[in-house]
Amino acid sequence: MVRSVTKPVSEWRAMIASAVFLASVASLVFLTNEIASPVLPYVAILAGGSALVSLLLWRDAKISAKTVLLVAAFGHIIALFGQTIFEDDYYRFLWDGWMTLQGGTPYGVPPELFIDDPAIPRAMQNVLEWVNYPQYPTIYGPLLQILFAFTSFFAGENEFGLRILFASGALILSALIARRHSAGRTALFAWNPLIVAESTLHLHPDIFLGLGLFAAVLAGKHRPMLAGLFFAASAGVKIVALAAWPMLIRLAPSALIAAVVGLAALYGIFAVQGQGVGFDSTETFATLWYFNPIAFEPLLVVLGPAWGRLASLLLAGALVVWFHASARDYDSVPIAPIFGAILLFAPAVNAWYLLWLLPFALDRRDIWPYVASAVLPLSYLTGLNLEIYELEAFEVHPIAHRIEWVLLAGAITIDLFRRFRSSPSPLPNRNPIAEPKVSVIIPALNEAESVGQTVRGIRLANPVGLHEVIVADNGSTDETASVAKSTGALVISEPKRGYGAACLAALGRVDRSSNIILFMDADLSDDPADAEKLLTPVIQGSTDLVIGSRTIGKIEVGAMSAPQRFGNWLAPTLVRLIWGHRYTDLGPFRAIRRDTLEHLAMADRDFGWTIEMQVRAAKMDMRTLEVPVTYRKRVGVSKISGTVKGVFAAGWKILFVITREAFGDFGQSDRAREITESGQVVQDKAQQSQSAV
């Protein structure tokens, strides 16, 4: 019998993709060595090669990581023999490196002052003749200046040293990507002709920004100080890397300290020399430079230059903050969309800016980054490169620009539509709780008038599984404790004031056999008759947390003040905007599985208790449910709505908790994901074992 030697389709796709990649790079190198390099074929090969490789590798191909890196290395080696003909930024790099070696800093002095200076060697005078915008001092970051000086030391004015440097950066980044992603996904980055073109061939140092950030992501929680240093390195390449720095808040404090100290050290090396660090030139380019804009263009037309730039800055900033806040944890921060938002609203957009985000596009299945890698090379079709003198030198041809705009807008629209349509799969129901044991926790502060009726009310309602009633006396100065004891409740004392503190103290005394916790207030505002509605879904296993919603239920006249109603609208709205989870209320009457509550690792000790519980449940994709409840006028004066101080303190704390949870992991995500993904926890397994016995 003859054994089949037919290769799987995925292997064929990988082979074809590698051939397209190498052929594209070789063709680009060939064209750059022509006497009069034609820009149209060049752009067509670069854009077409990037598009075709992306299509071939979109579905994970069967290939080894070693092969991916070897093919990528071969592509960069080919690119070493090319010429940089449509870009001239590298002359500035050569000049900066030489100036750093000679005088310690390239900052503060425009290159034009040295033209025809007899003290400048002839070789560097030749470089000076091609430095773009010689009237401005350099804007490139301090880490780049160190790298430029390094290559200048070994290669002088020869750009071959830069080619070796940038090729090395791209290959190291590819190797790091292979540690996080499959070989097929790594090839989607490493074999993209744009990566080779914009690093080794066009000599753009942006590859080091991507390298620094990716190394920071890999170091992450295991080596926070090292991650901080990599964040510093990325910002030392280009200051735009600061857009990713909110990730540092999710790590140990040492990460942020290392990042700040590291970046300060990089800039300090040059700042101490008294010639600045390039921020003056950066400000000039940021306010005046305008090239190949995307979403900024319509804003400019509608609002004008000043307001258009301001609106773009605000919109991009809002998107960056939202992307950070909506991420569940450090590892899921969407870095590609963060930089994509910046580029979308930037006044100047170049193809090499994609080196910031393409390493992180592999984390998602969005198509817009790969469409961008195929269309942004059209930005090379300028009046200067096309030799169309009716256009400004750096004006992109209108047809090319419109193609960019339409295809990118289409790709973004498709991605948004796909995300809208692909709602997450519902989590499976957990095993019903065969023997429910409910512990009722009632925080109380000076509630002597009502706590007795509250305890008697829940006992009279006698919901399924009622096991114990715990009153947490939160430092009352009246007879709250003695009244509660007289009703048979277990009374524990927590003298340190705070709603959350009282709840945490009570949880520490819950009977070990209890498997459901029911929280309610002691002021008779919660109707004990509603307890059954809250407990039933938890017992049935259809949900983990049930919140009694006053908003969708019945609120007695005068039971809620205007500030309470406003806060009840604002906080759930923010949760929905950030995490996409819909709540209608922060009601204190709620039931939750005990094991679920332990996974939430509650920590807030005052007014943020309820919102902390709901936000963490939303972040962890836990099953939550709201049921309508009746909310009655409380007995006595509310500690929150009854005073102006209470209203402001509660409102501030709720907003603080939302902000804190938006930008923090606090070590809970990994543990919580175990319960949400499996739908089963230790207690369920124990129940199964008991059933088997």
XYZ file of C-alpha atoms in Angstrom:
693
model
C 0.000 0.000 0.000
C 1.419 3.413 -1.017
C 1.350 6.011 1.732
C 0.002 9.425 0.715
C 2.511 12.257 0.859
C 0.035 15.022 0.124
C 0.735 18.067 2.265
C -2.101 19.532 4.335
C -3.639 22.708 2.932
C -2.262 24.738 5.828
C 1.289 23.688 4.930
C 0.751 24.712 1.334
C -0.575 28.070 2.475
C 2.506 28.569 4.619
C 4.832 27.654 1.742
C 3.069 30.006 -0.649
C 3.046 32.792 1.961
C 6.794 32.436 2.523
C 7.394 32.526 -1.226
C 5.231 35.648 -1.614
C 7.039 37.270 1.292
C 10.529 36.620 -0.045
C 9.563 37.471 -3.621
C 8.011 40.755 -2.471
C 11.095 41.750 -0.479
C 13.440 40.764 -3.317
C 11.359 42.758 -5.816
C 11.398 45.819 -3.562
C 15.171 45.573 -3.203
C 15.565 45.193 -6.958
C 13.467 48.296 -7.617
C 15.416 50.372 -5.094
C 18.623 49.610 -6.969
C 17.230 50.910 -10.248
C 18.659 54.223 -11.460
C 15.202 55.782 -11.548
C 13.114 53.717 -9.175
C 9.446 53.710 -10.203
C 7.217 54.386 -7.198
C 4.001 52.886 -8.599
C 5.334 49.321 -9.053
C 7.128 49.644 -5.736
C 3.944 50.556 -3.850
C 1.946 47.928 -5.728
C 4.369 45.178 -4.689
C 4.534 46.368 -1.079
C 0.756 46.712 -0.710
C -0.079 43.601 -2.718
C 2.495 41.443 -0.947
C 1.256 42.543 2.480
C -2.346 41.842 1.516
C -1.623 38.422 0.006
C 0.524 37.211 2.917
C -2.169 38.324 5.367
C -4.848 36.453 3.433
C -2.765 33.272 3.213
C -1.917 33.289 6.915
C -5.213 34.585 8.303
C -6.127 31.038 9.258
C -3.418 29.530 11.413
C -0.947 27.680 9.181
C 0.900 24.517 10.115
C 4.527 25.531 10.410
C 7.338 25.530 12.948
C 8.535 28.618 14.799
C 12.083 27.881 13.652
C 10.986 28.010 10.015
C 9.122 31.261 10.589
C 12.184 32.935 12.070
C 14.561 31.555 9.445
C 12.383 32.801 6.570
C 11.978 36.169 8.291
C 15.733 36.421 8.788
C 16.325 35.612 5.127
C 13.900 38.372 4.148
C 15.750 40.922 6.278
C 19.107 39.752 4.885
C 17.806 40.390 1.366
C 16.637 43.845 2.478
C 20.148 44.687 3.674
C 21.152 45.059 0.014
C 18.414 47.553 -0.814
C 18.526 51.328 -0.996
C 16.341 53.761 0.937
C 15.006 55.873 -1.897
C 11.544 57.124 -0.899
C 12.526 58.139 2.635
C 15.283 60.381 3.949
C 14.765 60.260 7.734
C 17.831 58.083 8.166
C 20.155 60.999 7.352
C 18.918 62.605 10.556
C 19.702 59.378 12.425
C 23.245 59.352 11.058
C 23.710 62.975 12.015
C 22.236 62.514 15.496
C 24.467 59.519 16.171
C 27.582 61.397 15.113
C 26.591 64.482 17.152
C 25.982 62.335 20.235
C 29.438 60.806 19.926
C 31.097 64.150 19.357
C 29.300 66.425 21.797
C 27.244 64.169 24.045
C 23.849 65.328 22.741
C 22.113 65.966 19.411
C 19.402 68.106 20.995
C 18.854 71.841 20.978
C 20.860 72.854 17.888
C 19.423 72.698 14.348
C 21.626 70.886 11.810
C 21.543 73.830 9.395
C 23.967 75.700 11.666
C 26.673 73.197 10.773
C 26.292 73.323 6.999
C 29.602 74.342 5.419
C 31.258 74.296 8.846
C 34.900 73.374 8.106
C 35.106 71.542 11.440
C 32.604 68.982 10.173
C 34.172 66.093 8.232
C 33.314 65.897 4.559
C 31.476 62.611 4.995
C 29.136 64.177 7.553
C 28.708 67.259 5.365
C 27.349 64.896 2.701
C 24.919 63.565 5.286
C 23.938 67.097 6.324
C 22.932 67.972 2.791
C 20.111 65.404 2.980
C 18.849 65.942 6.534
C 15.172 66.861 6.308
C 13.877 69.938 8.135
C 17.421 71.022 9.054
C 16.013 74.200 10.604
C 14.656 72.160 13.529
C 16.627 70.313 16.207
C 16.003 66.588 16.435
C 12.800 65.191 17.938
C 13.845 61.566 18.303
C 13.796 59.961 21.742
C 16.811 59.463 24.014
C 16.972 55.684 23.627
C 17.130 56.120 19.866
C 19.968 58.611 20.258
C 21.917 56.018 22.213
C 21.259 53.434 19.495
C 22.206 55.917 16.750
C 25.451 56.706 18.568
C 26.165 52.982 18.872
C 25.790 52.410 15.135
C 27.727 55.579 14.336
C 30.621 54.318 16.435
C 30.837 51.100 14.422
C 29.602 52.151 10.963
C 30.178 55.891 10.788
C 28.133 57.614 8.086
C 27.267 54.319 6.377
C 23.558 53.514 6.742
C 24.369 49.808 6.626
C 24.857 49.943 10.393
C 21.296 51.193 10.770
C 20.050 48.379 8.550
C 21.724 45.792 10.757
C 20.324 47.479 13.868
C 16.728 47.701 12.639
C 16.773 44.196 11.155
C 17.980 42.874 14.505
C 15.159 44.695 16.291
C 12.541 43.240 13.945
C 13.882 39.696 14.315
C 14.119 39.912 18.105
C 10.519 41.127 18.169
C 9.474 38.209 15.958
C 11.206 35.790 18.325
C 9.378 37.302 21.299
C 6.074 37.034 19.452
C 6.771 33.341 18.907
C 6.883 32.912 22.683
C 3.343 34.262 23.029
C 1.654 33.065 19.839
C 1.602 30.025 17.595
C 4.082 29.835 14.733
C 1.315 30.496 12.217
C 0.235 33.672 14.004
C 3.873 34.753 14.355
C 4.321 34.421 10.598
C 1.376 36.775 10.104
C 3.629 39.453 11.580
C 7.139 38.304 10.700
C 6.385 37.603 7.023
C 4.487 40.795 6.360
C 6.570 42.634 3.719
C 5.619 45.917 5.413
C 7.581 44.895 8.519
C 10.764 44.390 6.515
C 10.162 47.443 4.345
C 9.554 49.866 7.214
C 12.413 48.614 9.368
C 15.363 47.234 7.409
C 14.636 48.826 4.025
C 13.111 52.221 4.825
C 15.070 52.552 8.072
C 12.366 53.621 10.504
C 13.154 53.009 14.191
C 9.509 52.539 15.208
C 10.193 48.809 15.368
C 11.868 49.456 18.732
C 8.703 50.980 20.169
C 6.845 47.776 19.331
C 9.743 45.706 20.670
C 9.823 47.548 24.008
C 6.080 47.288 24.566
C 5.915 43.635 23.575
C 8.763 42.794 25.928
C 6.879 44.670 28.656
C 3.752 42.613 28.011
C 5.733 39.381 28.213
C 7.472 40.405 31.437
C 4.147 41.587 32.852
C 3.064 40.261 36.218
C 5.953 37.836 36.658
C 8.686 40.486 36.457
C 6.957 43.840 37.094
C 10.154 45.839 37.567
C 11.552 44.536 34.288
C 8.225 45.291 32.604
C 8.467 48.858 33.896
C 11.929 49.251 32.385
C 10.639 48.018 29.029
C 7.786 50.530 29.223
C 10.415 53.197 29.846
C 12.419 51.981 26.846
C 9.382 52.175 24.547
C 8.651 55.754 25.624
C 12.345 56.482 25.167
C 11.855 55.600 21.506
C 8.763 57.739 20.954
C 6.720 59.510 23.567
C 3.488 58.186 22.015
C 4.236 54.921 23.862
C 2.876 56.639 26.982
C -0.563 55.718 25.647
C 0.125 52.179 26.891
C 1.396 53.249 30.308
C -1.963 52.959 32.143
C -1.220 49.223 31.995
C 1.383 49.871 34.683
C -1.373 50.547 37.212
C -2.398 46.903 36.838
C 1.036 45.703 37.980
C 2.877 45.878 41.269
C 3.953 49.421 42.273
C 7.556 48.548 41.445
C 6.615 48.478 37.735
C 5.441 52.095 37.679
C 8.405 53.207 39.764
C 10.834 51.454 37.411
C 9.118 52.966 34.360
C 9.234 56.519 35.715
C 12.804 56.218 36.967
C 13.926 54.502 33.758
C 12.413 57.128 31.471
C 13.714 59.939 33.665
C 17.192 58.414 33.467
C 17.051 58.172 29.673
C 16.036 61.793 29.298
C 18.289 62.853 32.163
C 21.406 61.703 30.294
C 20.742 64.451 27.747
C 18.836 66.977 29.865
C 21.802 67.577 32.172
C 23.741 68.898 29.190
C 21.466 71.914 29.032
C 20.288 71.712 25.417
C 16.865 70.263 26.011
C 15.502 66.891 24.976
C 13.653 67.704 21.761
C 10.241 68.627 23.152
C 10.327 72.052 21.482
C 10.661 70.507 18.029
C 8.083 67.848 18.906
C 5.585 70.566 19.771
C 6.288 72.302 16.462
C 5.655 69.177 14.436
C 2.612 68.213 16.495
C 0.941 71.557 15.885
C 1.995 72.153 12.274
C 2.612 68.784 10.621
C -0.221 67.522 8.448
C 0.159 64.431 6.296
C -2.219 61.716 5.098
C -4.858 62.157 7.852
C -7.832 59.806 8.134
C -10.593 60.757 10.575
C -8.786 64.007 11.329
C -9.483 65.244 7.814
C -13.289 65.632 8.135
C -12.858 67.211 11.570
C -10.416 69.678 10.063
C -12.874 70.575 7.302
C -15.807 70.993 9.687
C -14.081 72.605 12.684
C -10.986 74.253 11.245
C -7.334 73.684 12.177
C -7.369 74.642 15.864
C -10.695 73.116 16.895
C -10.150 70.152 14.599
C -6.897 69.264 16.350
C -8.493 69.716 19.762
C -11.485 67.538 18.848
C -9.179 64.849 17.443
C -7.072 64.894 20.593
C -10.127 64.567 22.828
C -11.703 61.790 20.755
C -8.482 59.800 20.545
C -7.853 60.315 24.259
C -11.370 59.182 25.160
C -10.976 56.024 23.085
C -7.578 55.265 24.618
C -8.967 55.624 28.142
C -12.009 53.499 27.273
C -9.906 50.722 25.770
C -7.765 50.626 28.902
C -10.716 50.724 31.261
C -12.747 48.069 29.472
C -9.922 45.511 29.582
C -10.511 42.763 32.105
C -6.886 42.444 33.107
C -3.320 43.303 32.164
C -3.026 40.617 29.512
C -6.214 41.657 27.724
C -5.498 45.377 27.285
C -6.108 45.982 23.546
C -2.875 47.743 22.612
C -3.491 47.540 18.853
C -6.842 49.398 19.077
C -5.265 51.911 21.466
C -2.655 52.912 18.888
C -5.213 52.489 16.132
C -7.376 55.144 17.820
C -4.376 57.477 17.959
C -3.616 56.978 14.264
C -7.283 57.311 13.321
C -7.407 60.845 14.682
C -3.781 61.841 14.089
C -3.006 64.786 11.776
C -0.151 62.784 10.257
C -0.307 59.067 9.452
C 2.616 57.142 7.975
C 2.917 53.475 7.086
C 5.737 52.863 9.560
C 3.475 53.834 12.475
C 1.898 50.402 12.046
C 5.031 48.938 13.633
C 3.597 50.195 16.943
C 0.490 48.070 16.741
C 0.950 45.106 14.382
C 2.719 42.988 17.062
C -0.422 43.314 19.198
C -2.949 42.816 16.401
C -2.254 39.084 16.759
C -4.190 39.063 20.048
C -7.450 39.753 18.219
C -9.129 38.687 14.994
C -9.723 42.204 13.689
C -9.049 42.753 10.005
C -8.395 46.489 10.072
C -4.673 46.250 11.032
C -3.979 44.042 8.019
C -6.049 46.192 5.708
C -4.032 49.125 7.033
C -0.760 47.332 6.246
C -1.994 46.898 2.668
C -3.304 50.437 2.098
C -1.004 52.745 4.070
C 1.878 52.111 1.627
C -0.215 54.247 -0.735
C 0.983 57.191 1.349
C 4.246 56.955 -0.623
C 2.343 58.185 -3.681
C 3.139 61.826 -3.050
C 3.651 64.668 -5.459
C 7.412 64.406 -4.947
C 7.652 60.644 -5.538
C 5.196 60.697 -8.454
C 6.863 63.810 -9.922
C 3.447 65.437 -10.312
C 4.212 69.073 -9.778
C 0.564 70.099 -9.518
C 0.628 68.437 -6.090
C 2.525 69.657 -3.063
C 5.754 67.746 -2.448
C 4.337 65.696 0.455
C 0.720 65.657 -0.645
C -0.648 62.156 -1.155
C -2.363 61.717 -4.496
C -6.122 62.288 -3.961
C -7.076 58.944 -5.509
C -4.614 57.051 -3.306
C -5.805 58.921 -0.244
C -9.457 58.175 -0.952
C -8.655 54.478 -1.457
C -6.961 54.469 1.941
C -9.905 56.185 3.577
C -12.600 53.975 2.030
C -10.845 50.649 2.656
C -9.924 51.496 6.237
C -13.413 52.778 6.990
C -14.842 49.598 5.493
C -12.526 47.355 7.528
C -13.339 49.161 10.785
C -17.055 48.945 10.014
C -16.818 45.209 9.333
C -14.919 44.622 12.590
C -17.457 46.612 14.592
C -20.325 44.736 12.945
C -18.686 41.373 13.679
C -18.220 42.297 17.326
C -21.801 43.502 17.562
C -23.092 40.260 16.074
C -20.831 37.913 18.034
C -22.317 38.063 21.504
C -20.480 35.815 23.970
C -21.796 32.304 24.379
C -23.983 31.940 27.448
C -22.259 30.201 30.290
C -23.708 26.802 31.211
C -25.885 26.582 34.273
C -24.163 25.349 37.371
C -25.434 22.441 39.374
C -28.452 23.353 41.514
C -27.734 23.606 45.213
C -29.324 20.465 46.579
C -29.233 21.548 50.217
C -29.303 25.351 50.315
C -28.158 26.965 53.533
C -28.699 30.708 53.558
C -26.893 33.088 55.869
C -28.567 36.496 56.050
C -26.210 39.398 56.757
C -27.719 42.651 58.046
C -25.274 45.554 58.592
C -26.668 47.936 61.196
C -25.659 51.310 62.596
C -27.984 52.840 65.158
C -30.999 50.899 63.877
C -32.598 50.008 67.223
C -36.007 51.131 65.961
C -36.026 48.781 62.998
C -33.474 45.993 63.331
C -35.766 43.839 65.441
C -38.586 44.057 62.903
C -36.113 43.348 60.106
C -34.864 40.143 61.735
C -38.371 39.008 62.633
C -39.518 39.861 59.110
C -36.945 37.655 57.384
C -37.657 34.817 59.819
C -41.376 35.176 59.180
C -40.810 35.187 55.404
C -38.825 31.951 55.957
C -37.212 31.740 52.500
C -35.974 28.335 51.349
C -32.766 27.324 53.092
C -32.785 30.019 55.778
C -30.026 28.909 58.127
C -28.887 31.879 60.195
C -29.314 35.624 60.568
C -26.237 37.709 61.386
C -26.490 41.337 62.431
C -23.224 43.245 62.057
C -23.320 46.031 64.624
C -21.207 48.768 63.090
C -20.377 50.739 66.216
C -23.928 51.677 67.182
C -24.441 54.058 70.111
C -28.039 52.958 70.734
C -29.620 49.602 71.612
C -29.155 48.036 68.162
C -27.077 45.115 69.434
C -29.336 44.190 72.343
C -32.505 44.459 70.227
C -30.978 42.212 67.560
C -29.900 39.659 70.170
C -33.403 39.590 71.601
C -34.724 38.380 68.236
C -32.315 35.446 68.199
C -29.912 36.883 65.607
C -26.196 36.279 65.873
C -24.727 39.700 66.619
C -21.109 40.464 65.827
C -19.394 43.773 66.500
C -17.392 45.830 64.023
C -16.630 49.141 65.763
C -14.791 50.592 62.766
C -17.456 52.389 60.756
C -18.210 51.429 57.163
C -20.895 49.439 55.369
C -18.301 47.208 53.724
C -16.436 46.780 57.002
C -19.607 45.501 58.646
C -20.280 43.064 55.787
C -16.718 41.751 55.859
C -16.856 41.249 59.621
C -20.114 39.312 59.301
C -18.684 37.145 56.513
C -15.906 36.139 58.864
C -18.518 34.628 61.196
C -20.728 32.891 58.639
C -21.346 29.218 59.390
C -18.952 27.057 57.389
C -21.789 24.982 55.970
C -23.623 27.988 54.470
C -23.554 28.143 50.676
C -25.640 31.267 49.945
C -25.303 34.773 51.395
C -28.273 37.147 51.464
C -27.540 40.819 52.183
C -30.258 43.233 53.310
C -30.494 46.525 55.163
C -31.673 46.882 58.750
C -33.899 49.933 58.212
C -37.020 48.119 56.897
C -36.498 49.552 53.393
C -36.081 46.020 51.997
C -39.183 43.831 51.979
C -38.331 40.356 53.384
C -41.093 38.884 51.231
C -38.832 39.494 48.212
C -36.081 37.239 49.603
C -37.513 34.156 47.907
C -37.259 35.848 44.469
C -33.607 36.607 45.066
C -32.676 33.173 46.366
C -34.505 30.924 43.901
C -32.308 31.585 40.800
C -29.172 31.037 42.881
C -30.470 27.768 44.299
C -31.499 26.594 40.827
C -27.979 27.213 39.511
C -29.052 29.616 36.766
C -27.127 32.561 38.206
C -24.441 33.400 40.748
C -25.510 36.853 41.872
C -29.047 38.222 42.101
C -29.599 41.922 42.755
C -32.889 43.261 43.950
C -33.531 46.142 41.564
C -35.598 48.978 42.946
C -35.515 50.698 39.570
C -37.468 47.975 37.781
C -39.500 47.228 40.899
C -41.590 49.510 43.079
C -40.243 52.497 44.996
C -42.505 54.048 47.605
C -42.932 57.799 47.444
C -40.109 59.460 49.354
C -38.102 56.264 49.710
C -35.258 57.474 47.466
C -33.845 60.975 47.292
C -32.926 62.762 44.061
C -29.155 62.243 44.640
C -29.769 58.516 45.165
C -31.741 58.271 41.933
C -29.029 60.128 40.033
C -26.279 57.925 41.456
C -28.363 54.881 40.681
C -28.439 55.980 37.052
C -24.836 57.180 36.737
C -22.957 54.221 38.222
C -24.741 51.495 36.189
C -24.354 53.648 33.068
C -20.595 53.848 33.595
C -20.414 50.103 34.177
C -22.288 49.494 30.941
C -20.073 51.892 28.964
C -16.855 50.408 30.296
C -17.623 46.702 30.681
C -20.741 46.291 28.565
C -22.729 44.786 31.449
C -26.172 46.190 32.074
C -27.308 46.939 35.618
C -30.221 49.125 36.638
C -29.535 49.493 40.351
C -27.008 49.282 43.168
C -29.603 47.879 45.527
C -28.323 46.468 48.840
C -30.834 43.571 48.816
C -28.923 40.803 47.023
C -28.179 37.095 47.101
C -24.950 35.458 46.014
C -23.364 32.023 46.110
C -20.770 31.902 48.816
C -18.053 30.465 46.583
C -18.745 33.173 44.021
C -18.405 35.835 46.687
C -15.058 34.390 47.722
C -13.841 34.652 44.125
C -14.811 38.318 44.056
C -12.374 38.929 46.947
C -14.381 41.851 48.258
C -12.270 44.496 49.955
C -14.140 47.811 50.096
C -14.964 48.827 53.645
C -17.565 51.538 53.155
C -19.920 52.952 50.519
C -18.201 51.213 47.594
C -19.217 47.702 48.693
C -22.211 47.218 46.389
C -20.637 48.713 43.261
C -17.395 46.798 43.882
C -19.353 43.547 43.919
C -21.199 44.367 40.705
C -18.172 45.692 38.830
C -16.044 42.674 39.691
C -18.859 40.358 38.682
C -19.070 42.213 35.358
C -15.307 42.118 34.823
C -15.289 38.396 35.462
C -18.311 37.658 33.271
C -20.175 36.072 36.147
C -23.840 35.207 35.814
C -25.862 38.042 37.281
C -29.574 38.681 37.385
C -31.772 41.535 38.509
C -35.237 40.929 39.902
C -37.782 43.635 40.766
C -38.175 44.346 44.470
C -40.199 46.732 46.591
C -38.295 49.563 48.230
C -39.988 51.148 51.219
C -39.397 54.332 53.182
C -36.741 53.593 55.727
C -37.072 54.022 59.451
C -34.844 56.797 60.760
C -32.371 58.998 58.889
C -30.244 57.568 56.082
C -26.475 57.654 56.634
C -26.047 58.459 52.936
C -28.964 60.437 51.557
C -29.836 61.924 54.939
C -26.847 64.289 54.952
C -25.007 66.349 52.337
C -21.715 64.888 53.566
C -23.066 61.366 53.165
C -24.263 62.034 49.617
C -20.892 63.399 48.493
C -18.897 60.743 50.338
C -20.931 57.911 48.826
C -20.879 59.415 45.327
C -17.146 60.001 45.433
C -16.444 56.496 46.693
C -18.621 54.859 44.038
C -16.834 56.751 41.260
C -13.480 55.944 42.848
C -14.259 52.221 42.945
C -15.345 52.224 39.296
C -12.121 53.995 38.309
C -10.002 51.711 40.469
C -11.585 48.584 39.058
C -11.282 49.929 35.505
C -7.512 50.252 35.718
C -6.661 47.494 38.166
C -6.499 43.731 38.278
C -5.825 43.306 41.998
C -4.925 39.678 41.412
C -8.489 38.461 41.033
C -8.980 37.857 37.325
C -7.199 34.529 37.005
C -8.962 32.993 39.973
C -12.329 34.294 38.909
C -11.978 33.051 35.368
C -11.789 29.502 36.683
C -15.326 29.730 37.958
C -16.779 31.559 34.956
C -15.239 29.388 32.259
C -15.866 26.009 33.768
C -19.213 26.774 35.337
C -18.275 24.405 38.151
C -16.343 24.871 41.385
C -15.230 22.760 44.274
C -18.612 22.741 45.963
C -20.308 21.366 42.843
C -17.748 18.564 42.687
C -18.376 17.820 46.338
C -22.111 17.584 45.673
C -21.481 15.195 42.804
C -19.296 13.038 45.052
C -21.990 12.968 47.711
C -24.560 11.954 45.101
C -22.302 9.164 43.896
C -21.898 7.891 47.439
